[in-house]
Amino acid sequence: MRPNVDQTKTRKKLIEVALPLDAINAASAREKSIRHGHPSTLHLWWARRPLAAARAVLFAQLVDDPSDLYEEFPTEEEQKKERDRLFEIIEELVLWENTTNEIVLEKARAEIRKSWRRTCADNRNHPRAAELFDPEKLPAFHDPFAGGGAIPLEAQRLGLDSYASDLNPVAVLINKAMIEIPPKFAGRPPVNPEHNAGQVGISAAWKGATGLAEDVRYYGKWMRDEAEKRIGHLYPRIEVTEEMAAERPDLKRSVGRKLTVIAWLWARTVRSPNPAFADVEVPLASTFILSKKKGKEAYVEPVLEDGAYHFIVKVGTPPEFAKRGTKSGGSGSVFLCLMSGVPMPFDFLRSEAKVGGMGVRLMAIVAEGDQGRVYLSPTAEHESVALSAMPEDTPETDLPERALGFRVQQYGMSKWRDLFTDRQLVALTTFSRLVREARKRIRLDAAAAGLPDDAVPLREGGTGSTAYSEALSVYLALAVDRLADRQSTICTWDAGYVKVRNTFGRQAIPMTWDFAKGNAFSESTGNILGALKWIEKVLAKLKASPVGHANQQNAARAVKASNRIFSTDPPYYDNIGYADLSDYFYLWLRLSLRSVYPGLFATLSVPKAEELVATPYRHGSRKNAEEFFLDGMSRAVERLAVQAYPCVPVTIYYAFKQAERKGDSGTVSTGWETFLGAVINAGFTISGTWPMRTELSNRPVAGGSNALASSIVLVCRRRPADAPTATRRQFVDALREELPQALVQLKAGSVAPVDMRQASIGPGMGVFSRYARVLDVSGEELTVRDALSIIVQTLDEALVEQEGGLDADTRWAVDWFEQEGFASGEFGVAETLSKAMNTSEDGLVTAGIIESGGGKVRLLRPDELPDDWDPETDTRRTVWEMVHHLIRVHSQSGEAGAAELLAKLRADAESARELAYRLYRICEQKNRAQEALGYNALVQSWPEIARLARERPQAEQATLLSEAGGPQ
């Protein structure tokens, strides 16, 4: 126990000492593939935190570590036993199956309350004990960069009153829908006439938000049916005729039937650049493939005749031309004129589009048959109906002139409405108006069901019929947003899964050439009922307690909070343009909900000037953008430092690009450097860092980019006012003493080699940030960039030093690998190196490490090593061999095969893992991506390989076979 900056007595929290990273990472990665009922499916948001990671971090942030409970656990053995018990709670807590398991959740809440009561007892003599340390009331939680709401939701789940704030109104609404609205109406039955029981009291039959979920279903269905009455004629069925079936035997069983259309597939068009076809609008099709499913292949074939063309749909194996559409296949990805073969470069397409010369042409129709999808040729009727739509009252908001990830402005699109066809605009405006109409019906039904018939709105704390109707309309509006994500000309057709892709496959608005228009009334992907079902499932799983609050606030200017627990995931420097992207949804939400939240939807678009991201186009230059970000983030983090509850650390998530700029001292990640500067300048010291594998390559933020595997969670405490000043030498000495120990802990948590550089920055910055200042020999203060450079250098030294226990042959191989990789090198150089390592070329051949001949030497690749190698009979066994045989076996026989070999290595197993890290690091430095794969895969699989190896009888005496993930 130690005094904090205001003399509050504090204890170390679990997150400042140890975490079961393996369990957290596994649950976080698995969660990304879970959809039904997951809160992320309520509404799209970019780069959400996995619930498992957020829940584990909050628990460990609030629970005392046994090492600071000497009175209860006086010995290291007792402390480890207690820590293992807490780990078991976390390992249960992070499982998706336990998200709503009250037994597991209550066990976690009990530990949180126990630590809180201990804190209150420690501070019973504090001058403000009555105000700050009430053992019966936990402090409130606040996330000032709430975004998609994962962290506030998990704080609420763990028993804390939860506050979420964000500058972005779309994010605020998502948080209101998750943590604020459900508790207001928890346990209430639905009010719709089908389930009106004549009372509105709390009902055991309608736990949590299940009553809300049922009303979403009912009134959503009413909206769908009402919309179909009004605009259903714009979505005609297609009749299969004898003429259609004449060339398509697969259609014979459907002749005479009218099939529901799932999607209409369109190609954008421009006039032919060939004067001979100047009147022909030629298609820009990236592909003509409709279905890749085996046995159900289908494609579009363009037919040229009489100086024009039309499309027909065929089934069977697609010819080569169908795969590339009308693309040229050249390096410039230009299109070819369908009529003449003349290239159409991007400059031509842009110039045509900007003068209104880009049109559309229906290529194919996808309908629902008895045995799956039916692919049909376009008809004049269907094309005419689609083009006859006349939208009214559509939003006229401008697209940003320039924005991160936006490409469409170059093609004549200047307003958001330009991203939609007229039929799509009609559908979305109709559903948005119906949200308003549904609100009136719900109020009448709620009053009839017995809710107080008052006029107190939801935003003012109402819980009567008016407030309930407004609350329910929030979820109906979110369903319209889900529909909008599948209803734009950015949506394309997925020929593999045979469905409409959504607009935001990644965090961008790219240009699309052929697009898919889904049927809002069908039962396939992209319809309104499907959108409503996702929301119903989320509501049915929300616990809906305790209290939650979501408000619009600028974290850099005025976070209204004091003595709260903070955990937050700030914006990612310049990775995502949240405000620009969320305008896509804001315009529809504003149309539906402006009267419900007039303050939240007061502006025509999402506030952007104060958005805390480093966007050069908004600030005039990269330098100005970086200064804006640093200044704003510093002020935001400084408020966290001042307003945080004194006895609980602050946790801050950060994910960043590995390399963004090359400086004098090597590659520097600008976003990370700038963010760390903000944290340290705010007065924080870093008391813990944890790399968490919270990202997957298929998430929206990662599409088409070099995605990160991990986020770093920084654990921060307010730096004492009397923190010392250090010299550069003192800083370096402390790094050399502490960083190797930190590396051991990180590897024990199975930090993959791809993450090691990022992960090691945390412990290094922990050393740097404990000092008020670090001065060089001239008395100048070291910058964060200077510190990062020193940390990276010290990391390299630590990794090299860890080779000290390696055998001479392996040390030779490491140095040779660093110079040549698996390529051949000169024999003379190899011989010189072998002398320095006290080994020989003949010995290296005997050891099975190299191939030598013709004046050349090269290392053997894993796939060239003998399959019958046995480490127990090898008389010249080397760690180099162990690693590469493990890679060979792992690639051939998976984790089970590698475990069988690992069990035979016994005490050398840890040396093998250390070497795999070192070799990956070399590959990273030398840009040898292909060679790096085997080392990275081996280390990532190590925990499971080690577990399997320990279960084998041969491994009973393998005392150094440690399973990664626990404390060493």
Coordinates of C-alpha atoms in Angstrom, one line a residue, residues 29 47 92 94-95 139 168 240 275 422 522 533 560 620 756 768 779 951:
A29 CA -10.2 -13.3 -31.4
A47 CA -12.5 -0.5 -34.8
E92 CA -14.4 -17.7 -17.2
V94 CA -14.1 -13.5 -21.0
L95 CA -16.0 -16.4 -22.6
P139 CA -17.4 4.8 -8.1
N168 CA -19.8 12.2 -32.6
V240 CA -40.2 -16.8 -65.8
P275 CA -16.3 8.1 -82.4
D422 CA -33.3 7.1 -56.9
S522 CA -37.2 -9.7 -49.8
K533 CA -33.9 -9.1 -36.4
K560 CA -18.0 16.8 -17.0
G620 CA -3.7 22.5 -44.0
M756 CA 7.1 -7.6 -30.0
F768 CA 10.9 6.9 -19.3
G779 CA 21.3 19.4 -20.4
E951 CA 0.5 -34.0 -21.6

